[in-house]
Short mmCIF file of C-alpha atoms in Angstrom, two decimals:
data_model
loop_
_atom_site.label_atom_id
_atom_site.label_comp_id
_atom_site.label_asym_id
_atom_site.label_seq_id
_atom_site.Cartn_x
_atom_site.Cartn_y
_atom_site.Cartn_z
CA UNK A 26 -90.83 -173.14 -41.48
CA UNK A 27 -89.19 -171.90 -38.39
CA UNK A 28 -86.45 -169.35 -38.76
CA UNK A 29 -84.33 -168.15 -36.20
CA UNK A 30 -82.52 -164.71 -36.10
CA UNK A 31 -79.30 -164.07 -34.01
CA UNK A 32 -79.48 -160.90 -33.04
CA UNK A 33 -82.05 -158.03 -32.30
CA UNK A 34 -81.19 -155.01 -33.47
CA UNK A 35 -82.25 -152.89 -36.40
CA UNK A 36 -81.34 -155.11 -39.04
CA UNK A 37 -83.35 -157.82 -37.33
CA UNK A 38 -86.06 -155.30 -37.11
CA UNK A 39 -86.40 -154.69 -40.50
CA UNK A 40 -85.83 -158.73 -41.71
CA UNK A 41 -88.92 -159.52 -39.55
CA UNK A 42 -91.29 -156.68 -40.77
CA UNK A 43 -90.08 -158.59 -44.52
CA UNK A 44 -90.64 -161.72 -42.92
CA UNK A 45 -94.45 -160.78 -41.79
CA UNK A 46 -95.23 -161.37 -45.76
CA UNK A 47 -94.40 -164.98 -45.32
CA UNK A 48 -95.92 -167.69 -43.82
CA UNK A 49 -93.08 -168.39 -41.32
CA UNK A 50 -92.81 -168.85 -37.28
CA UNK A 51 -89.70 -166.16 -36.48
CA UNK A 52 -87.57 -166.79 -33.69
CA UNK A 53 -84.85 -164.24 -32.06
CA UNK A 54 -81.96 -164.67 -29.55
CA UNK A 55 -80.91 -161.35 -28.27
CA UNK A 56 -79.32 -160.27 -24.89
CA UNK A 57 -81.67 -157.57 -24.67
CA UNK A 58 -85.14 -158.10 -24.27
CA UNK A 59 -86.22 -154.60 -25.15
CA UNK A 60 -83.86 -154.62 -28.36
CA UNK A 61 -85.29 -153.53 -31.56
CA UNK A 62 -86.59 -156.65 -32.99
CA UNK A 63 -87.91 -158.26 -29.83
CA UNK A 64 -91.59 -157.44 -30.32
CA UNK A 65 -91.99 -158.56 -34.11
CA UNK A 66 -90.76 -161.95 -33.76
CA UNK A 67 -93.17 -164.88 -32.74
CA UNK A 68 -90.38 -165.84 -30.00
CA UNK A 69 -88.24 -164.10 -28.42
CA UNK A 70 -85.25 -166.07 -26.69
CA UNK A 71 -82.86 -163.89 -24.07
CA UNK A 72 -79.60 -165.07 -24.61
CA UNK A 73 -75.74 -164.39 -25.27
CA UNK A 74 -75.82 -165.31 -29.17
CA UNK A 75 -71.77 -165.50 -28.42
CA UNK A 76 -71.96 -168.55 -25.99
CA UNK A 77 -72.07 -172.02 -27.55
CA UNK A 78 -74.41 -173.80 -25.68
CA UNK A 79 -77.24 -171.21 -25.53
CA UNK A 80 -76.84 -170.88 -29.66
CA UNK A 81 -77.25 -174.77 -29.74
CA UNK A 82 -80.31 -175.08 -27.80
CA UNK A 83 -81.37 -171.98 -29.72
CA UNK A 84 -81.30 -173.29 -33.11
CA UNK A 85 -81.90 -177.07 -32.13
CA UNK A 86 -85.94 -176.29 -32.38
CA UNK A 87 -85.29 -174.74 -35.96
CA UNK A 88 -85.55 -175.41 -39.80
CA UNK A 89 -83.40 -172.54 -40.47
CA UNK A 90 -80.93 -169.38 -38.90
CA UNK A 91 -79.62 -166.30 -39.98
CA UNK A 92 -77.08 -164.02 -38.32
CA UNK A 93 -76.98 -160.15 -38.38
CA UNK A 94 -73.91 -159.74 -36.55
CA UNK A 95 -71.00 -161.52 -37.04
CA UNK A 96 -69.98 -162.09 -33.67
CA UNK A 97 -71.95 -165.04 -32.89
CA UNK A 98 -70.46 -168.83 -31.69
CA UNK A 99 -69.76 -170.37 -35.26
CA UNK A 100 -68.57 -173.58 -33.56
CA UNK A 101 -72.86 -173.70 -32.28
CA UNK A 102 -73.57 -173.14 -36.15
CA UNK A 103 -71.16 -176.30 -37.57
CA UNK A 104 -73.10 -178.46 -35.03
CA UNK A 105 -76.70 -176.97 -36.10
CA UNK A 106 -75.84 -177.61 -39.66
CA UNK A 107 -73.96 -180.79 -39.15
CA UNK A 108 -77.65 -182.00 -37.13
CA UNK A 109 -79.84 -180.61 -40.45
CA UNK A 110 -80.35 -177.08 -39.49
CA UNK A 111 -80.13 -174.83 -42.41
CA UNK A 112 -77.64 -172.05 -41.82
CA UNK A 113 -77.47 -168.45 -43.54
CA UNK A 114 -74.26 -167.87 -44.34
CA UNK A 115 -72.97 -171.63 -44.12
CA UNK A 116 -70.67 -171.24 -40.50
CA UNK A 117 -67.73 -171.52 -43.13
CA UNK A 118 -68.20 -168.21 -44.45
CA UNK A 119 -69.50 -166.67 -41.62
CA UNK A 120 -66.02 -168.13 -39.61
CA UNK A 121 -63.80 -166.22 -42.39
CA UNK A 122 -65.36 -163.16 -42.55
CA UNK A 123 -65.90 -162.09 -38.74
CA UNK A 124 -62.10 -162.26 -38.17
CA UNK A 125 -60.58 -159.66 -40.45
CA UNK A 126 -57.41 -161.34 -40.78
CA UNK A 127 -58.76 -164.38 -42.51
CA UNK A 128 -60.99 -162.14 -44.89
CA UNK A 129 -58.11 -160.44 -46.04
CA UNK A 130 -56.04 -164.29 -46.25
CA UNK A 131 -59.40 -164.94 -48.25
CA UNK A 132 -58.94 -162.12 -50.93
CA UNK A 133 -55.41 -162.61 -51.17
CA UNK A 134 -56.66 -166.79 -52.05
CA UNK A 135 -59.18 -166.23 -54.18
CA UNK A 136 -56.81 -163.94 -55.72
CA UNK A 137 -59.43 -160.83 -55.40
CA UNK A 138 -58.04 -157.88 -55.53
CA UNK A 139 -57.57 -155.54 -52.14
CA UNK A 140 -55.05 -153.31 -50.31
CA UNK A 141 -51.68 -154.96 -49.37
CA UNK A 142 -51.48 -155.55 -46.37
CA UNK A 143 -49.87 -157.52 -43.08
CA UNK A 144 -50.46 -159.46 -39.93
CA UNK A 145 -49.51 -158.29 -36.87
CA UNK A 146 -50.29 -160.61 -33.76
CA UNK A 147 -49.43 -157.77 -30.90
CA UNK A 148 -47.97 -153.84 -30.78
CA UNK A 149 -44.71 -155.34 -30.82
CA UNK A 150 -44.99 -156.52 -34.04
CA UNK A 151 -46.90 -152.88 -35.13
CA UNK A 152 -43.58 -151.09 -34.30
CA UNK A 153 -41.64 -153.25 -36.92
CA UNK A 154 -43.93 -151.92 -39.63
CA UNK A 155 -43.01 -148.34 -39.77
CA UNK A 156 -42.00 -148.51 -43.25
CA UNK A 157 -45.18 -149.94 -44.53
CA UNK A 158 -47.28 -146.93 -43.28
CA UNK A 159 -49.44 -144.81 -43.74
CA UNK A 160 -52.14 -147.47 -42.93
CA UNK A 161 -55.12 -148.66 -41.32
CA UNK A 162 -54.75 -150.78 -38.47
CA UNK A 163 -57.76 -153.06 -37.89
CA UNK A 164 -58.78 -155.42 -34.89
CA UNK A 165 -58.97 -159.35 -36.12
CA UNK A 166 -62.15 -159.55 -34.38
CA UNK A 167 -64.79 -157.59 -32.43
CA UNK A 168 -64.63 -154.50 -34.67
CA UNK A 169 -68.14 -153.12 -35.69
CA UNK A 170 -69.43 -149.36 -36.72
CA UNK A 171 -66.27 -147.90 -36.79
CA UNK A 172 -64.90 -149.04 -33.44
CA UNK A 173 -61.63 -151.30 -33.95
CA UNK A 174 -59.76 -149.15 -36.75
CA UNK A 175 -57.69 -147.25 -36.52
CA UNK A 176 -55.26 -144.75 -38.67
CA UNK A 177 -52.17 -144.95 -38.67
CA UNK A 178 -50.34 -141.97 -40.66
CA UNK A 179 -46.36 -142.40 -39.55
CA UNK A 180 -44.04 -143.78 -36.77
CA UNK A 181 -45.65 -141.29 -33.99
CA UNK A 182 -49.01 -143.18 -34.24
CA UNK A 183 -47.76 -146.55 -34.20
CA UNK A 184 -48.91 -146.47 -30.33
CA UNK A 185 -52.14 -146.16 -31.26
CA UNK A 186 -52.72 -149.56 -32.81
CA UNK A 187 -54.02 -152.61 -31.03
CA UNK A 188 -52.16 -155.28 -28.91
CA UNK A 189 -54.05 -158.27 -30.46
CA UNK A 190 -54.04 -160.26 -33.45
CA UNK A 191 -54.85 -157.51 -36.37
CA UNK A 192 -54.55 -156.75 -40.21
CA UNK A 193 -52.16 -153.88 -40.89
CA UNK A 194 -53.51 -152.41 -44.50
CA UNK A 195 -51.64 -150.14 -46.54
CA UNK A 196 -53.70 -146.91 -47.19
CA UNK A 197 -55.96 -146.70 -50.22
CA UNK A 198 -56.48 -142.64 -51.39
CA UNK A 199 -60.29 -142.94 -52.06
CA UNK A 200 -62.13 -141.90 -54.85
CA UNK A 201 -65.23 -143.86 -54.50
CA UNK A 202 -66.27 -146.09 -51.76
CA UNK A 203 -68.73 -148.48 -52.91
CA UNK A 204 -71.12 -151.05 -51.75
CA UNK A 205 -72.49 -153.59 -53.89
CA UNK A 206 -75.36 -156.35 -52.07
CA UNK A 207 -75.37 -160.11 -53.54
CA UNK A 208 -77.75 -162.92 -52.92
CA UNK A 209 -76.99 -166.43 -54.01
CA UNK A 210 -79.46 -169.17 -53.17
CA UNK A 211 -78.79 -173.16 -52.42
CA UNK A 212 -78.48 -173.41 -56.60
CA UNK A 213 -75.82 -171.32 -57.07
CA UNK A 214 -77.58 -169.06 -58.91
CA UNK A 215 -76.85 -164.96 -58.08
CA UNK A 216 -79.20 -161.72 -58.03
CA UNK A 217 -76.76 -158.39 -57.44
CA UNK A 218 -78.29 -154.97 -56.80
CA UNK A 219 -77.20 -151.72 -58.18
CA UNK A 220 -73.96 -150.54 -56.14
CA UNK A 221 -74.78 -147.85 -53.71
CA UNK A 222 -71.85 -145.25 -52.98
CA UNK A 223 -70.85 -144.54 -49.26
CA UNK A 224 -70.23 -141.05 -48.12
CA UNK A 225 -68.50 -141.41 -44.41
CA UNK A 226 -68.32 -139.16 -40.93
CA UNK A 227 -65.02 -138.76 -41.03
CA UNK A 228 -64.51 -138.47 -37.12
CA UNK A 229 -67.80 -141.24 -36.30
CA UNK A 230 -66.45 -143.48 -38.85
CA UNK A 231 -69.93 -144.01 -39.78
CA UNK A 232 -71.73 -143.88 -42.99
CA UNK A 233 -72.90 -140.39 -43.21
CA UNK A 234 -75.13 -140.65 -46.46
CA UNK A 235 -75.19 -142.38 -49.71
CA UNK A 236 -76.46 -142.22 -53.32
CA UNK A 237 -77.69 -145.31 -54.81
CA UNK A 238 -77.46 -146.05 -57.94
CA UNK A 239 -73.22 -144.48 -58.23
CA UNK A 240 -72.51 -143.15 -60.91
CA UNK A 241 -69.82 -145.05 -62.76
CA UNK A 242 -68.31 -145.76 -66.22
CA UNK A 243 -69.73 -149.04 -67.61
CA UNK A 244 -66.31 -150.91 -67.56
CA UNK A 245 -65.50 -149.67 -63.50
CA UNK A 246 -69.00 -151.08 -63.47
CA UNK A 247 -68.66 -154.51 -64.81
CA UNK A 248 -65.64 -154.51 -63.14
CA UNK A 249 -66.89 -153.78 -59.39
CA UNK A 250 -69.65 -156.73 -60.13
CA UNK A 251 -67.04 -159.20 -61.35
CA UNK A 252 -65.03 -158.72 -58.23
CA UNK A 253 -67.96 -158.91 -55.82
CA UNK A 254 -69.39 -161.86 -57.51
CA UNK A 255 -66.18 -163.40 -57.26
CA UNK A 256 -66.28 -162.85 -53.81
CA UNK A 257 -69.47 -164.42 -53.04
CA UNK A 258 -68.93 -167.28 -55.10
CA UNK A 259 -65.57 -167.95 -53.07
CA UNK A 260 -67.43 -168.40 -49.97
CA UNK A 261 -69.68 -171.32 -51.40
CA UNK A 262 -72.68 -170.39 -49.14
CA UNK A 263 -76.00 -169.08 -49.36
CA UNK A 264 -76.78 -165.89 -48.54
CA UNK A 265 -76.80 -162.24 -48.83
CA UNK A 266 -73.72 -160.77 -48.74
CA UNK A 267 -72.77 -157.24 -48.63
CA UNK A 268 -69.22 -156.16 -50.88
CA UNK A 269 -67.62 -153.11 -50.03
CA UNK A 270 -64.91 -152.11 -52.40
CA UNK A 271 -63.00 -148.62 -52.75
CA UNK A 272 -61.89 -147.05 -56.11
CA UNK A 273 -58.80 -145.59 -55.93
CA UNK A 274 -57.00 -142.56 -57.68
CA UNK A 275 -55.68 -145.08 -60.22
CA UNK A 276 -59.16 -145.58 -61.24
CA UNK A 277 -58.82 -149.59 -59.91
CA UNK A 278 -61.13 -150.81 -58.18
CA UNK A 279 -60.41 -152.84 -54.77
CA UNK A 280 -62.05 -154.87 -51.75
CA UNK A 281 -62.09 -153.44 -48.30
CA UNK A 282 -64.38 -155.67 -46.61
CA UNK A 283 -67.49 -158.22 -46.80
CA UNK A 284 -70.46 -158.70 -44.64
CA UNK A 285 -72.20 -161.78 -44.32
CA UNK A 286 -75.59 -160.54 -43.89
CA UNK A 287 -78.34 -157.75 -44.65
CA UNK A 288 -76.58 -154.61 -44.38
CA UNK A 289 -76.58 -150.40 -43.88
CA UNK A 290 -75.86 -150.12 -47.46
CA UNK A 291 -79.15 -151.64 -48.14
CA UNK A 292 -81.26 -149.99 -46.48
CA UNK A 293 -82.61 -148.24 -49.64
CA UNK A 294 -84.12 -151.32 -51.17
CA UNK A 295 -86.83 -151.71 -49.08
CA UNK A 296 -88.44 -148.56 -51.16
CA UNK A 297 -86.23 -147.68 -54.02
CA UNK A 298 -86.34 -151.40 -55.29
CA UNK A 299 -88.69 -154.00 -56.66
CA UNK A 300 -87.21 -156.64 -54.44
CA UNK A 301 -85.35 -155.10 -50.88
CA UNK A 302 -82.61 -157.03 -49.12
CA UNK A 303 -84.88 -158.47 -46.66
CA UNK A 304 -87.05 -159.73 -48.95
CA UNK A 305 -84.75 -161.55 -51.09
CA UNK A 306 -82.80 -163.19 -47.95
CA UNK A 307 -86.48 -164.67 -46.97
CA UNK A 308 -86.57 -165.89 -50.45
CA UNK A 309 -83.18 -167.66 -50.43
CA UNK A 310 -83.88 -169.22 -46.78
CA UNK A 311 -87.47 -169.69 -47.69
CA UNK A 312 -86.61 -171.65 -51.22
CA UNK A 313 -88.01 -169.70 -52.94
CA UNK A 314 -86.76 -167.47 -56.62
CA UNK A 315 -84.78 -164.90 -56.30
CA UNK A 316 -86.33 -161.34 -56.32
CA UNK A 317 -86.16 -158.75 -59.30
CA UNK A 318 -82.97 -156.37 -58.10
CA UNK A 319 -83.38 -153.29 -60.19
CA UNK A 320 -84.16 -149.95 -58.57
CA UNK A 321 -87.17 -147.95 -59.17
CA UNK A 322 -85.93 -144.78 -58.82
CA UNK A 323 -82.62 -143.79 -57.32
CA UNK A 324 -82.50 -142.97 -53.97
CA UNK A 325 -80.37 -141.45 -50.99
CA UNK A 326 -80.29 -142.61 -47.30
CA UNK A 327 -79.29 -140.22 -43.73
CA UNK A 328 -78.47 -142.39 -41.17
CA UNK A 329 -79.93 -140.86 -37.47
CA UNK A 330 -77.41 -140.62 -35.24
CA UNK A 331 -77.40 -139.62 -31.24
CA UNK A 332 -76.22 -136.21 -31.29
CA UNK A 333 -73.10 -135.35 -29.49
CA UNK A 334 -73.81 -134.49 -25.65
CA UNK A 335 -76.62 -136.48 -25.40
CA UNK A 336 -77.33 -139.49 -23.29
CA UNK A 337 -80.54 -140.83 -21.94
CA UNK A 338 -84.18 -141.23 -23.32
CA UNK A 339 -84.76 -140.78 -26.74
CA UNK A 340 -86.11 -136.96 -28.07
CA UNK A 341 -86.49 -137.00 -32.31
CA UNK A 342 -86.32 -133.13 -32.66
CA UNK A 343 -87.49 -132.12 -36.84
CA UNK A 344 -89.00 -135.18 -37.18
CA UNK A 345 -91.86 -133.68 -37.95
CA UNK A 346 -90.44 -131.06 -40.44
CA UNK A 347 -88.41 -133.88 -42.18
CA UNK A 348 -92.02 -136.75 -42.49
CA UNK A 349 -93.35 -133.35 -44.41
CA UNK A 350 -91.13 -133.99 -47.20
CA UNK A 351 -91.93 -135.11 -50.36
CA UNK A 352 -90.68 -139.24 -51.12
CA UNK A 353 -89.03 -139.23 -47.82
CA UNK A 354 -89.73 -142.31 -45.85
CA UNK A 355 -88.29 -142.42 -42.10
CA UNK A 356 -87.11 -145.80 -40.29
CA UNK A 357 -86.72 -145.20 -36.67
CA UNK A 358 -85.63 -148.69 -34.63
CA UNK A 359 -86.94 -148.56 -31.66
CA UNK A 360 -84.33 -147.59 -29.97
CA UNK A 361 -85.64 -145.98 -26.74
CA UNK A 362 -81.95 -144.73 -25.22
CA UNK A 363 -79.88 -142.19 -27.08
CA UNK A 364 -76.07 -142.12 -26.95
CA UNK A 365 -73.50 -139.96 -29.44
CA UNK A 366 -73.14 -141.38 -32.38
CA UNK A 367 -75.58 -144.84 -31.68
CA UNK A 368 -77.72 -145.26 -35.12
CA UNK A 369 -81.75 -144.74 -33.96
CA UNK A 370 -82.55 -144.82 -37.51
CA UNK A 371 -82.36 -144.08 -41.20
CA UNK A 372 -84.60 -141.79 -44.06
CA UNK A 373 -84.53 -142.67 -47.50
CA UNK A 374 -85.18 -140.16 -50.51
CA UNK A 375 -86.54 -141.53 -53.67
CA UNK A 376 -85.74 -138.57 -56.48
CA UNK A 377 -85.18 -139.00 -60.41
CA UNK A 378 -82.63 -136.12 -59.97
CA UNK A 379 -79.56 -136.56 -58.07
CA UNK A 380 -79.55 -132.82 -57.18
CA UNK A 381 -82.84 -133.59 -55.09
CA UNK A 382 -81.35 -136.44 -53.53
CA UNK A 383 -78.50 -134.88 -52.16
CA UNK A 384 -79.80 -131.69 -51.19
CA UNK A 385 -82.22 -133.30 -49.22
CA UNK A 386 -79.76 -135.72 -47.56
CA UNK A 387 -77.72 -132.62 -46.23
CA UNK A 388 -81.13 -130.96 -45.13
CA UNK A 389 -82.63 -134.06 -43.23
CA UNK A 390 -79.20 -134.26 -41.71
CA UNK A 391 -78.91 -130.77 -40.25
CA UNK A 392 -83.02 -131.07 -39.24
CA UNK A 393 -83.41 -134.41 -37.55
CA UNK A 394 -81.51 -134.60 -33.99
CA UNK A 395 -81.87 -137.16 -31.65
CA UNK A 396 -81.51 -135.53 -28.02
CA UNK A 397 -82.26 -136.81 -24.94
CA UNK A 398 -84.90 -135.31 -22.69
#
């Protein structure tokens, strides 16, 4: 089999060091040719995984492709899979996802349920809204890690929000945020992991640490893994998908958004369960059962981020302070340039008690700095 990959970074990374257990000839098509994921592969293509015809040559040569980005030419994909080439997500689901407008058209559809929200094609159209605030405004498309939201609390910030086609949502006061990862393979048939919950930088945006599995009443439970299944089975493709879903102060639970692909909220699997996210997307593009979802032992990741005030070449400052820790297993990409806030890497904790877990989060997160030299 011959898989291609679009996209290089970290999540590519990891899919290919999955991949190495199979017998399978990888393929990547990354801008970069120093990206993460560029020296595991078999071949490495430089290319924009945005422009049509490179994505088409790309994936002519293949059995199968994967995405992990969403910002890739879906009207290259319909072609590829139109010709035979096996695509992971289908382009259909890939196409309503990456614009946030559809996704939230999607929920409303499939009658899933999620924040209320409206469509507003240009700031004009923001400034008519002011009774429908507070809320988040997001960016249809090109949004990633953060970048793309943003709040908006009352009138005085409607100047902040975008002039493009975006999703006004009407804010959601958090209890939980929640991720929950789903495979489905060509049969229909579903695997879901145990949800993970998200604790967020507030001012990065970014996920700041998480506890995997959450602890939640049985019928919130059952409930979050009705919804995401739901989800999944809406988009009638393949895949792994990643289902990100807030409870609120009602105690309901809601979707905020999907990813089509291996995601940050994963991350944990590849120790703290039998079968990690990589793993089980090579099974499902590979044909072959799904993988055994439950976790080992609960776990906790860190993300590494650039510190603030620091640009240039790489410095990991406590790394070797945090690798002296007990069940602590570090991930660092590859990344060879520091910037603030640019994820270098993760740590997962493995820990039967939750007091462990967390304590050790906030530690690892106040040792390990990425500087530049």
């Amino acid at each position: 089999m011959k898989i291609g990959i679009l996209g290089g970074g970290q999540l590519g990374r990891m899919l290919l060091q999955a991949g190495a257990n199979y017998v399978v000839e990888t393929y990547v098509l990354e801008n970069d040719e120093n990206c993460p994921a560029a020296h595991l592969c078999h071949h490495f293509v430089k290319g924009d995984i945005r422009d049509f015809d490179t994505v088409y040559q790309f994936g002519k040569q293949l059995n199968a492709i994967t995405i992990e980005i969403e910002s890739v030419n879906v009207e290259a994909l319909e072609k590829l899979e139109a010709e035979g080439v096996k695509v992971f997500p289908r382009p259909s689901a890939i196409k309503t996802i990456k614009n946030k407008i559809t996704q939230k058209q999607f929920y409303k559809q499939q009658e899933v349920p999620t924040s209320p929200f409206e469509v507003t094609e240009n700031l004009a159209a923001l400034q008519n809204l002011a009774s429908f605030l507070p809320a988040v405004h997001k960016v249809g498309e090109g949004g990633y890690d953060g970048k793309g939201v943003q709040v908006i609390q009352d009138a005085r910030d409607l100047e902040k929000g975008f002039n493009a086609p975006s999703v006004l949502e009407k804010m959601v006061r958090i209890k939980k945020e929640i991720a929950l990862i789903v495979a489905m393979n060509e049969k229909g048939e579903t695997a879901i992991y145990p949800p993970a919950e998200m604790v967020f930088d507030q001012v990065l945006n970014l996920l700041d640490y998480q506890l995997s599995p959450v602890q939640l009443p049985k019928e919130q439970l059952w409930k979050a893994e009705a919804i995401a299944l739901r989800v999944v089975k809406g988009l009638q493709s393949p895949g792994l998908f990643a289902v990100e879903l807030f409870i609120d102060e009602k105690d309901e639970v809601l979707v905020n958004e999907t990813a089509p692909r291996v995601h940050n909220s994963g991350h944990h699997t590849i120790e703290a369960n039998y079968c990690s996210q990589y793993d089980m997307l090579w099974r499902i593009m590979l044909g072959y059962p799904l993988g055994n979802t439950a976790a080992i032992l609960p776990s906790s990741i860190v993300n590494i981020l650039g510190s603030e005030g620091h640009t240039g070449k790489a410095v990991y400052e406590g790394l070797d302070e945090v690798l002296k820790m007990e069940n602590v297993f570090v991930h660092l990409y590859g990344k060879t340039e520091t910037k603030p806030g640019r994820k270098m890497g993760h740590v997962t904790i493995i820990s039967n008690e939750r007091i462990d877990l967390t304590y050790k989060a906030h530690k690892i997160k106040n040792t390990l700095k990425v500087i530049s030299a």
